Amino acid sequence: MRIAFFVNSIEGEASYFTTTSLAIAAMARGHDICYVTPDGFVLRTDDSLSVRAIIQGGGRPKNADALIATRNE
């Protein structure tokens, strides 16, 4: 399952944030994760909503600091 986490900014995430802990736990259970930020939402002219997600790559980090490091590359 892919789980999306809504965050204010990718760069502003810290290793002690709840979203980071949840992301690590989800990946440890085999889920794929992605991040969605406020600027990723686009309302199109036909009133449909499009959302751009940032997909976490770089394998499965074992701790929050490793997750933060791969996100900021």
Short mmCIF file of C-alpha atoms in Angstrom, two decimals:
data_model
loop_
_atom_site.label_atom_id
_atom_site.label_comp_id
_atom_site.label_asym_id
_atom_site.label_seq_id
_atom_site.Cartn_x
_atom_site.Cartn_y
_atom_site.Cartn_z
CA MET A 1 0.00 0.00 0.00
CA ARG A 2 1.23 3.53 -0.70
CA ILE A 3 0.59 5.97 2.14
CA ALA A 4 0.69 9.74 1.57
CA PHE A 5 1.72 12.06 4.38
CA PHE A 6 0.58 15.68 4.24
CA VAL A 7 3.34 18.00 5.49
CA ASN A 8 3.79 21.77 5.34
CA SER A 9 7.19 21.42 3.69
CA ILE A 10 9.62 18.61 2.99
CA GLU A 11 12.60 20.74 3.98
CA GLY A 12 10.98 21.66 7.29
CA GLU A 13 10.49 18.07 8.45
CA ALA A 14 12.58 16.98 11.42
CA SER A 15 13.49 13.54 12.72
CA TYR A 16 11.37 14.02 15.87
CA PHE A 17 8.13 14.93 14.02
CA THR A 18 5.20 12.51 14.25
CA THR A 19 4.91 12.29 10.45
CA THR A 20 8.52 11.09 10.28
CA SER A 21 7.89 8.42 12.94
CA LEU A 22 4.76 7.25 11.15
CA ALA A 23 6.61 7.11 7.82
CA ILE A 24 9.39 4.99 9.33
CA ALA A 25 6.82 2.63 10.89
CA ALA A 26 4.91 2.33 7.61
CA MET A 27 8.07 1.53 5.64
CA ALA A 28 9.14 -1.04 8.26
CA ARG A 29 5.83 -2.81 7.58
CA GLY A 30 6.47 -2.88 3.84
CA HIS A 31 4.43 0.12 2.72
CA ASP A 32 5.59 2.69 0.17
CA ILE A 33 5.33 6.28 1.31
CA CYS A 34 5.04 9.63 -0.38
CA TYR A 35 4.70 13.20 0.78
CA VAL A 36 2.15 15.82 -0.23
CA THR A 37 2.64 19.52 0.45
CA PRO A 38 0.11 22.37 0.16
CA ASP A 39 1.62 23.58 -3.11
CA GLY A 40 1.10 20.10 -4.59
CA PHE A 41 -2.67 20.64 -4.83
CA VAL A 42 -3.91 22.07 -8.13
CA LEU A 43 -7.53 22.91 -8.91
CA ARG A 44 -7.96 22.64 -12.66
CA THR A 45 -10.25 24.72 -14.84
CA ASP A 46 -12.74 21.83 -15.04
CA ASP A 47 -12.96 21.84 -11.20
CA SER A 48 -11.04 18.58 -10.89
CA LEU A 49 -8.32 18.33 -8.28
CA SER A 50 -4.81 17.16 -9.05
CA VAL A 51 -2.27 16.32 -6.35
CA ARG A 52 1.48 16.07 -6.90
CA ALA A 53 3.20 13.70 -4.48
CA ILE A 54 6.89 13.34 -3.73
CA ILE A 55 7.78 9.67 -3.64
CA GLN A 56 10.29 8.48 -1.07
CA GLY A 57 13.18 6.71 -2.78
CA GLY A 58 16.50 5.39 -1.62
CA GLY A 59 15.43 2.08 -0.12
CA ARG A 60 14.09 1.62 3.39
CA PRO A 61 15.88 3.82 5.94
CA LYS A 62 16.25 2.25 9.37
CA ASN A 63 15.88 5.46 11.37
CA ALA A 64 14.46 8.96 11.18
CA ASP A 65 17.80 10.66 10.50
CA ALA A 66 18.40 8.41 7.50
CA LEU A 67 14.89 9.15 6.20
CA ILE A 68 15.47 12.91 6.52
CA ALA A 69 18.81 12.59 4.72
CA THR A 70 17.28 10.73 1.74
CA ARG A 71 14.38 13.20 1.51
CA ASN A 72 16.68 16.20 1.32
CA GLU A 73 18.94 14.84 -1.43
#
